[in-house]
Tab-separated table of C-alpha atoms in Angstrom:
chain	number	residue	atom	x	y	z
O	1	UNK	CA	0.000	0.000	0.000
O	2	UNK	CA	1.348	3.247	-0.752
O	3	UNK	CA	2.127	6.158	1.577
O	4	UNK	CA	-0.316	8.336	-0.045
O	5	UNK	CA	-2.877	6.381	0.495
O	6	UNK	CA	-2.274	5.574	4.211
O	7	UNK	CA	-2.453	9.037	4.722
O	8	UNK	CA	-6.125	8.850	3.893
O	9	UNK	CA	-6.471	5.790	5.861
O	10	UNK	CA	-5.800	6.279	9.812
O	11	UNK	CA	-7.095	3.445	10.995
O	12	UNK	CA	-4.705	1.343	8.637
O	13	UNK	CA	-2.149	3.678	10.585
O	14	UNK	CA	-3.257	2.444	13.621
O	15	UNK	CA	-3.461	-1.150	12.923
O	16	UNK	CA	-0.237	-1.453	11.317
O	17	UNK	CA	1.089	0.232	14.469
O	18	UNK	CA	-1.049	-2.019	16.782
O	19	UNK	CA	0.963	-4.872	15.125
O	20	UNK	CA	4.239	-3.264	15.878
O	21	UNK	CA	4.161	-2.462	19.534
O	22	UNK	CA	1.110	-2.628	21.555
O	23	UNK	CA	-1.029	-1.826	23.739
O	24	UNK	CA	-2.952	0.663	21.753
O	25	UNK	CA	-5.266	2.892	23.529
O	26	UNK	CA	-8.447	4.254	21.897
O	27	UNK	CA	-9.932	7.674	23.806
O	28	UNK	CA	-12.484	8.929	23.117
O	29	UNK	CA	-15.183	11.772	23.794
O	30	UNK	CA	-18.206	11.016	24.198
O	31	UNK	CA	-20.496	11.045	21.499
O	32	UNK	CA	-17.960	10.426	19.072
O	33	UNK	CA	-19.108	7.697	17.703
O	34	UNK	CA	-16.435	5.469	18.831
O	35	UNK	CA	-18.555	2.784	18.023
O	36	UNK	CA	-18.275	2.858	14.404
O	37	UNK	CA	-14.652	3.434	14.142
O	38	UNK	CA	-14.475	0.349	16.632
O	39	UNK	CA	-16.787	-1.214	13.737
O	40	UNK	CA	-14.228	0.138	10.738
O	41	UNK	CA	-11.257	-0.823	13.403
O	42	UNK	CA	-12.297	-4.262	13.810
O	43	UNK	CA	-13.596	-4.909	10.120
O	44	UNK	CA	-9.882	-4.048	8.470
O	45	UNK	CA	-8.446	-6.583	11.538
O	46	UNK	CA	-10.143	-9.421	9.994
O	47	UNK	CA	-8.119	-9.603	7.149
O	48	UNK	CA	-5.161	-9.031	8.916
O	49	UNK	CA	-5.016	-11.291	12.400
O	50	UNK	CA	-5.520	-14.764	11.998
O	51	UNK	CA	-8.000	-14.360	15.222
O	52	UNK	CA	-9.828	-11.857	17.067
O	53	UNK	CA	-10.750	-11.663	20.946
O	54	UNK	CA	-13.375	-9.053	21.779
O	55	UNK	CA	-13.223	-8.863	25.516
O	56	UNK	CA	-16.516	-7.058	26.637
O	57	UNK	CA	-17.126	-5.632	30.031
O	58	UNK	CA	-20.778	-4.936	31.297
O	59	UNK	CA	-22.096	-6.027	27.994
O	60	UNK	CA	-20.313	-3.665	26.268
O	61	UNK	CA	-20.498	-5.911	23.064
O	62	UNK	CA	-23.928	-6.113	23.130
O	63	UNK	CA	-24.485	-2.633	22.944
O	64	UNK	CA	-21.931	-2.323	20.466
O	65	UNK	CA	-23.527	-5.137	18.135
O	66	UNK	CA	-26.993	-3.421	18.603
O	67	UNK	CA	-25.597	-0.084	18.257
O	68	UNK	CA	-23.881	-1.355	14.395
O	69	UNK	CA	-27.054	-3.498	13.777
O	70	UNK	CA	-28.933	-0.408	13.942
O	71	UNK	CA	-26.645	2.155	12.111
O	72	UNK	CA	-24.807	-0.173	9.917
O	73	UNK	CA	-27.226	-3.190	9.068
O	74	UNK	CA	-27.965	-6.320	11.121
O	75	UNK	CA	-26.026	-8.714	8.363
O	76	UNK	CA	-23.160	-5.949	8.533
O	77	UNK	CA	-22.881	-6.199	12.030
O	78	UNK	CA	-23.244	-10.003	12.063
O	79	UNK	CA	-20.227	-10.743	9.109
O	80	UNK	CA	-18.442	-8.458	11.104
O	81	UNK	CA	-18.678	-10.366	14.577
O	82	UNK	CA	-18.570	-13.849	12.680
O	83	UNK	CA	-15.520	-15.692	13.204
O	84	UNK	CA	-14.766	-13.147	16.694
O	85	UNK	CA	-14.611	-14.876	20.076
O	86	UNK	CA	-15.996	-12.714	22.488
O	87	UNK	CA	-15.732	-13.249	26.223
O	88	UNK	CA	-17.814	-11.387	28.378
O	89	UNK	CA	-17.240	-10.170	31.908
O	90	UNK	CA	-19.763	-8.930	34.853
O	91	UNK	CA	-22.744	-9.070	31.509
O	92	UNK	CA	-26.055	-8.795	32.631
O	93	UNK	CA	-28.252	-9.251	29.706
O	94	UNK	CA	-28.718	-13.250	28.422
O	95	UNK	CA	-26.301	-14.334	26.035
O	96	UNK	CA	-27.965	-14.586	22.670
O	97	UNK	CA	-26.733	-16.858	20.341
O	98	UNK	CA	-25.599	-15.929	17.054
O	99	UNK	CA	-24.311	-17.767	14.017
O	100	UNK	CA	-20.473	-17.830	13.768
O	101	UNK	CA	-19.941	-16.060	17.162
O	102	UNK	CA	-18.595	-18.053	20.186
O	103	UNK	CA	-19.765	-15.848	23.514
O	104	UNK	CA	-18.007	-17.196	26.770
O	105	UNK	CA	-19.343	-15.729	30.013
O	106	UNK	CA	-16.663	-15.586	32.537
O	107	UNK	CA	-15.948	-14.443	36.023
O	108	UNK	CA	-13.412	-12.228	36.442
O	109	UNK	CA	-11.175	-14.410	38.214
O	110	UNK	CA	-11.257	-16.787	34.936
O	111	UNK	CA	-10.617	-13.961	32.532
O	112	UNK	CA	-6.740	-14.114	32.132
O	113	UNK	CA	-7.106	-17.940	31.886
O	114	UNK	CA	-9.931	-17.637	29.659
O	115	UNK	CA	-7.652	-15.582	27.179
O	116	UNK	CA	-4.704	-18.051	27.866
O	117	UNK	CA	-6.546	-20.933	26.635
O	118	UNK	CA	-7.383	-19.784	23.321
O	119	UNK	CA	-3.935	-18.638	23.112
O	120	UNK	CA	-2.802	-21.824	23.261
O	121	UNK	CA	-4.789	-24.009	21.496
O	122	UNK	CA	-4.409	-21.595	18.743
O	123	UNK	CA	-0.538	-21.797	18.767
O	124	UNK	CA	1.540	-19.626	15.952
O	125	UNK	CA	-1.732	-17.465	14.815
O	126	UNK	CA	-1.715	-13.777	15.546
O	127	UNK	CA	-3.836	-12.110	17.744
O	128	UNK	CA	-6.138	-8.769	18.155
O	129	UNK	CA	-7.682	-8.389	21.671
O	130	UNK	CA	-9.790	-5.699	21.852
O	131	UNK	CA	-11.442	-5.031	25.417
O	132	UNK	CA	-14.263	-2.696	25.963
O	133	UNK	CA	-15.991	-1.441	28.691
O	134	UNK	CA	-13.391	-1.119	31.071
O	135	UNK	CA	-14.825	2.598	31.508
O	136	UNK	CA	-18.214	1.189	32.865
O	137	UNK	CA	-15.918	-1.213	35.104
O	138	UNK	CA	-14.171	1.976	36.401
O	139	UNK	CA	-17.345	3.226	37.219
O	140	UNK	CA	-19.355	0.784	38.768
O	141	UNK	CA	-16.314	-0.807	40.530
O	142	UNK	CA	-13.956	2.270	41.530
O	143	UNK	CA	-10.660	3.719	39.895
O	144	UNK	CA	-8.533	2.160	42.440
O	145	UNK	CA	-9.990	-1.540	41.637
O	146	UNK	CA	-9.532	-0.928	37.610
O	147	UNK	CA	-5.844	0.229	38.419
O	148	UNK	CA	-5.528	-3.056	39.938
O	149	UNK	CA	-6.767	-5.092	36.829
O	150	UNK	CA	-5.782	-3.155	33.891
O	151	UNK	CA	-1.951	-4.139	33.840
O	152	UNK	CA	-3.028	-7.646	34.543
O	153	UNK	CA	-4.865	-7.588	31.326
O	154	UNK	CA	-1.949	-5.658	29.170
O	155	UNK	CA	0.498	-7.822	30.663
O	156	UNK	CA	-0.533	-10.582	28.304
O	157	UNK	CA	0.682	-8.626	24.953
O	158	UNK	CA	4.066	-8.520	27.038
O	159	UNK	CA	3.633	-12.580	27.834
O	160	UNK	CA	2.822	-13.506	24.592
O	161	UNK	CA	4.301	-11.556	21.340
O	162	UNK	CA	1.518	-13.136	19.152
O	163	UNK	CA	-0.951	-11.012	21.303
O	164	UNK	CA	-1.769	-7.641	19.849
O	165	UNK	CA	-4.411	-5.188	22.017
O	166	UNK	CA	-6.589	-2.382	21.228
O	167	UNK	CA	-8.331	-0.996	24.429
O	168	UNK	CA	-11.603	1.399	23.743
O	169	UNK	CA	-11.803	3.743	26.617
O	170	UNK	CA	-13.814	7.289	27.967
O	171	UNK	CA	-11.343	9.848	28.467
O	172	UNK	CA	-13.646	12.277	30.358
O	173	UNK	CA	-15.596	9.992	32.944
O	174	UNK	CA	-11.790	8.667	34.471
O	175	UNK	CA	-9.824	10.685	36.811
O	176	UNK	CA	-6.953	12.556	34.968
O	177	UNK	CA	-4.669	10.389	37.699
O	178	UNK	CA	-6.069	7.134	35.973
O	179	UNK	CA	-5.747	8.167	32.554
O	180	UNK	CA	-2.312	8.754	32.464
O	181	UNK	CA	-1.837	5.995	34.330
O	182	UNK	CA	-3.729	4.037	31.208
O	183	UNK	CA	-1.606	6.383	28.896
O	184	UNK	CA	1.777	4.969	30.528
O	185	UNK	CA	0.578	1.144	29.692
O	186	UNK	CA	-0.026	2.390	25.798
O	187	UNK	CA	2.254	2.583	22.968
O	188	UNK	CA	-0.373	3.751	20.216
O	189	UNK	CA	-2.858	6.548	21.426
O	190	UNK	CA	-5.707	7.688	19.130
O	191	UNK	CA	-7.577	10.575	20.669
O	192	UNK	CA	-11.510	11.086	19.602
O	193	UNK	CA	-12.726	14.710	19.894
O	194	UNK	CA	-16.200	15.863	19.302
O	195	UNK	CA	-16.990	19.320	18.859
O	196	UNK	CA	-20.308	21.182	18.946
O	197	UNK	CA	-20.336	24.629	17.901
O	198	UNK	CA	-23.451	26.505	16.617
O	199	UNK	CA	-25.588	23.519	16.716
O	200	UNK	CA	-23.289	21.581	14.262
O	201	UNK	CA	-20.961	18.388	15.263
O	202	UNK	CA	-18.032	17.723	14.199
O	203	UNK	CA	-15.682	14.650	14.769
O	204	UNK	CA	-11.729	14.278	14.772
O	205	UNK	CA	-9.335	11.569	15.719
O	206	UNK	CA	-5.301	13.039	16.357
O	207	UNK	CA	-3.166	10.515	16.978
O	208	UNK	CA	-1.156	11.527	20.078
O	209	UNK	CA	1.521	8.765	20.529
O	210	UNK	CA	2.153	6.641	17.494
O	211	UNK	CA	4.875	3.473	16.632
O	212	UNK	CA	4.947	4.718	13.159
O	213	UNK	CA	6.568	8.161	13.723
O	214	UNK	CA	5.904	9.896	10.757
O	215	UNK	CA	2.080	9.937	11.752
O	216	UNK	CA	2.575	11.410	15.505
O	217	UNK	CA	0.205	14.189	16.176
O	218	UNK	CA	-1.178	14.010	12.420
O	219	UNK	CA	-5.359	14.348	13.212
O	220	UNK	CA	-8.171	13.757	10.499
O	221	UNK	CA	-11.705	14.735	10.378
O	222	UNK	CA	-14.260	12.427	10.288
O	223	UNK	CA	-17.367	11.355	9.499
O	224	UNK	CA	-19.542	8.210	10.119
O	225	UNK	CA	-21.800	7.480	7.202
O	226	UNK	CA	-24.227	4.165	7.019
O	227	UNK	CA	-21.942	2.269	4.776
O	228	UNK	CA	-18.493	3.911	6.064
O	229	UNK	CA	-16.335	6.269	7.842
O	230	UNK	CA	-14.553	8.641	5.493
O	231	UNK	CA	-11.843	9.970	7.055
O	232	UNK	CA	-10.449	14.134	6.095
O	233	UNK	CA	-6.546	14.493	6.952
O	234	UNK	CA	-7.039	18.135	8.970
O	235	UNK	CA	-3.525	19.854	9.296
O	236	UNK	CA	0.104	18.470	9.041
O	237	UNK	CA	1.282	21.070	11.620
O	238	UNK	CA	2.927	19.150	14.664
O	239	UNK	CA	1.802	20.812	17.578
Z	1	UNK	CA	-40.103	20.412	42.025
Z	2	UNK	CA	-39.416	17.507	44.134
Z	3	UNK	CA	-36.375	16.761	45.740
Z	4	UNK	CA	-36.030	13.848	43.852
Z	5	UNK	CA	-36.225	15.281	40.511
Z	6	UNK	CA	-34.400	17.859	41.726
Z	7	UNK	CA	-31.454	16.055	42.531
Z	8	UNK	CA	-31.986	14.195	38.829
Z	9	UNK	CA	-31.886	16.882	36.852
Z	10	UNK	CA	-28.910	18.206	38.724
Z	11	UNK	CA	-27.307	14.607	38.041
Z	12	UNK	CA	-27.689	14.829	34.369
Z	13	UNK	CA	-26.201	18.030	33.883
Z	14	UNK	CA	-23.056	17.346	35.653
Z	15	UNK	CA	-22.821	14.115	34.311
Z	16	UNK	CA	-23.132	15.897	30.826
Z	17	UNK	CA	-20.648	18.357	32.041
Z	18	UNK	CA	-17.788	16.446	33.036
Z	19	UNK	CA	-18.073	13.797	30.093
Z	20	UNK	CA	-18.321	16.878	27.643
Z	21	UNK	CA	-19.201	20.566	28.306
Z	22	UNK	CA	-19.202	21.303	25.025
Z	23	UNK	CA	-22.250	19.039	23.839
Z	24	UNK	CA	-24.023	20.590	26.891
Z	25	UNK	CA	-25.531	23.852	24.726
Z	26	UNK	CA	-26.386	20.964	22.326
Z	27	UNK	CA	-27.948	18.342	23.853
Z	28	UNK	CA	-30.261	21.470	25.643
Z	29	UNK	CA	-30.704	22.632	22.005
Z	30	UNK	CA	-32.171	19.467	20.726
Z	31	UNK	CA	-34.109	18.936	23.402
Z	32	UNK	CA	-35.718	22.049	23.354
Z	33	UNK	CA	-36.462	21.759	19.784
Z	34	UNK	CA	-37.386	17.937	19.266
Z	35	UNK	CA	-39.611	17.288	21.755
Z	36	UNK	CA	-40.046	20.446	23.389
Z	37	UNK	CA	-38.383	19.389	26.798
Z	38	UNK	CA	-35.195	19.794	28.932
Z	39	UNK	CA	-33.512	17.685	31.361
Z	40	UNK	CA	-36.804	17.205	33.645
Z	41	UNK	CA	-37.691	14.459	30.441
Z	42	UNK	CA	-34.910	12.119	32.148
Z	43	UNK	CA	-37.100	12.337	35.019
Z	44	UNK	CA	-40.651	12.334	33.388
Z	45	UNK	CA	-39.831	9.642	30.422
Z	46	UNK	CA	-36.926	8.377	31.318
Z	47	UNK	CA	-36.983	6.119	28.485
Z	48	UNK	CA	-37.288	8.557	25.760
Z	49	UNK	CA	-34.761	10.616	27.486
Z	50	UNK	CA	-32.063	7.983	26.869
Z	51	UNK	CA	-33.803	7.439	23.185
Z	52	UNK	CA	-33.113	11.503	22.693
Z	53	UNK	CA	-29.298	10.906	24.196
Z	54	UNK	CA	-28.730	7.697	21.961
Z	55	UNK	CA	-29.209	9.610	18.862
Z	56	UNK	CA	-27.021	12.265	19.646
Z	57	UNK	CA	-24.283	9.948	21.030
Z	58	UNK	CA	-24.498	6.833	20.300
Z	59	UNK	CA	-25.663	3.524	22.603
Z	60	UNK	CA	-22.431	2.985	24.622
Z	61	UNK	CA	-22.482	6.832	25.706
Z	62	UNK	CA	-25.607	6.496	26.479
Z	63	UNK	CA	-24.988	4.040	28.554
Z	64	UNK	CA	-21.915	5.536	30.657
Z	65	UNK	CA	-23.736	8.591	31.240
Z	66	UNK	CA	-26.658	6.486	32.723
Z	67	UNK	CA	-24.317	4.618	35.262
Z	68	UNK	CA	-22.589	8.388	36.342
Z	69	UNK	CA	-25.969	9.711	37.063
Z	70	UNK	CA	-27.526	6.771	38.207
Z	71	UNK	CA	-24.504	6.285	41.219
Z	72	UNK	CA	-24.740	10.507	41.637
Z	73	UNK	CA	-28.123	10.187	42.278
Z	74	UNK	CA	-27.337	7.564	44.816
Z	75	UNK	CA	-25.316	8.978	46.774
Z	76	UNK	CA	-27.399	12.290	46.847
Z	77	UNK	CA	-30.712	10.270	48.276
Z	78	UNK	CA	-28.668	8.234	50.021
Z	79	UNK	CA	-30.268	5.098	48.316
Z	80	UNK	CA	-29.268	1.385	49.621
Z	81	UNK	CA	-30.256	-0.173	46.687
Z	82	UNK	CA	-28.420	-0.423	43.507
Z	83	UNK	CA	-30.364	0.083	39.766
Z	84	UNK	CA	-29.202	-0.955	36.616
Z	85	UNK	CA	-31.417	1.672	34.337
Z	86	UNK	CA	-32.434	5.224	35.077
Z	87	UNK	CA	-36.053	3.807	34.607
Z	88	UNK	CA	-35.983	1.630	37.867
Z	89	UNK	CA	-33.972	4.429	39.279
Z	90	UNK	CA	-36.983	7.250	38.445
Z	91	UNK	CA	-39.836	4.634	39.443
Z	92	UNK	CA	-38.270	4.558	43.210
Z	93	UNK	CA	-37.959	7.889	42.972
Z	94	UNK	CA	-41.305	8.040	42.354
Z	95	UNK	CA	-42.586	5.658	44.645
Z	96	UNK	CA	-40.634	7.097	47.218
Z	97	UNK	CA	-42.325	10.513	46.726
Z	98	UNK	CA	-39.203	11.739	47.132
């Protein structure tokens, strides 16, 4: 792929990145529609990791899959998740089952295991983990007990080099104190900002920390369409 | 106003606040022009309150803003029990006659 083209393509950016040094660390606003760059993130990772691990916290992934069922298309939403392992921690609502998807429901305790396991019976394949709803975890259980678990969790990309993680987190509803404390554990950050001015919306992602140099502090506009997300490189000013 | 709603409406503005003070202007604006409301909707349809939210910004949002105001609101009643929507949450408010 040529450099031109990557330039239009951040998300490429950020995989390719992901696969060079990770954790990566997605932050977002909210109401920038995280979720559908999660849904273009995840869609180019199909081709390129043998598997993917969505780890979901307080059903995270089943807001997410409802959330691109209803914006994207059911069958969208479905190829997409086809073929994913998900493993769900502290979900509420009754797993539903879906063709193609494997859904484990685990207790916390189990969760590192869990991941383990399908690490090893899938020996020499590359790995994406993505983990959601850690942000709803930090809520519901306290910073101090998510400080606890999140370098358990991005220990295992350090464990096993196969392992490559994206973690999709809420930069405003975490302490600053956590957040750089995420930040330290995160090679790759992608920052999400949503502005509303004069009743109009607009959506960015700047890439604040990035394995591929050249792209540090580079930031595109975007917008999330029903089919795609069209990304608009914004300035090539460093600051 | 009651004390409850009160302390709800209260909730959802800084919960709106601290995730994004910009979209605060906004979220007032549609509101105020959709269905003719303002934060007392999260209070008197809960339901289509988070419907009004969702479309602005997105499901998962939606859903962290609901936990921040839904443990706020806790503390600020002082209420034992935990809730996992803001409609359980507004129908002991409710019943409470708080």
């Amino acid at each position: 792929m040529g450099e031109n083209i990557l330039e239009n393509d951040p998300m490429e950016i950020l995989l390719r990145s992901t696969k060079i040094i990770s954790p990566t660390l997605i932050q977002y606003d909210i109401g920038s529609l995280f979720e559908g760059i999660l849904f273009n993130c995840l869609k180019k990772a199909k081709s390129q990791f043998d598997k993917i691990i969505l780890v979901s916290f307080y059903d995270s992934y089943h807001i997410l899959y409802h959330y691109w069922g209803s914006i994207f298309s059911i069958d969208e939403a479905n190829k997409l998740m086809k073929g994913v392992e998900i493993i769900t921690v502290y979900g509420k609502y009754p797993i539903e089952p879906k063709a193609g998807v494997r859904i484990l429901d685990v207790e916390m305790t189990r969760l590192a295991p869990t991941i383990i396991d399908i690490i090893n019976k899938n020996k020499g394949k590359s790995f994406l983990m993505v983990i959601t709803g850690l942000d709803l975890y930090a809520i519901d259980r306290g910073e101090e007990t998510f400080r606890k678990t999140y370098p358990l969790l991005m220990i295992l990309s350090k464990q096993f080099k196969e392992v490559n993680i994206i973690v999709a987190l809420n930069k405003n509803l975490i302490s600053p104190k956590t957040l750089e404390f995420v930040g330290n554990y995160s090679f790759n950050i992608a920052d999400l900002k949503v502005n509303a001015s004069n009743e109009k919306i607009s959506y960015y992602m700047l890439f604040k920390r990035i394995a591929m140099l050249e792209y540090n502090l580079k930031s595109w506009e975007y917008i999330v369409t029903e089919r795609s997300i069209d990304f608009k490189e914004r300035y090539n000013n460093k600051k | 106003m009651t004390k409850g709603k009160d302390v709800l409406i209260n909730a959802v503005e800084n919960a709106i606040k601290k995730a994004n003070p910009t979209m605060l202007n906004l979220i007032k604006y549609y509101l105020r022009t959709n269905v003719k409301s303002d934060f007392s909707l999260a209070y008197e349809h809960p339901k289509k309150f988070k419907e009004i939210l969702t479309n602005l910004l997105g499901e998962y949002s939606t859903r962290l803003l609901e936990m921040i105001i839904i443990k706020d609101v806790i503390v600020s009643l002082g209420l034992s029990n935990d809730f996992s929507s803001l409609e359980e949450l507004v129908e002991t408010i409710k019943e409470s006659g708080e």
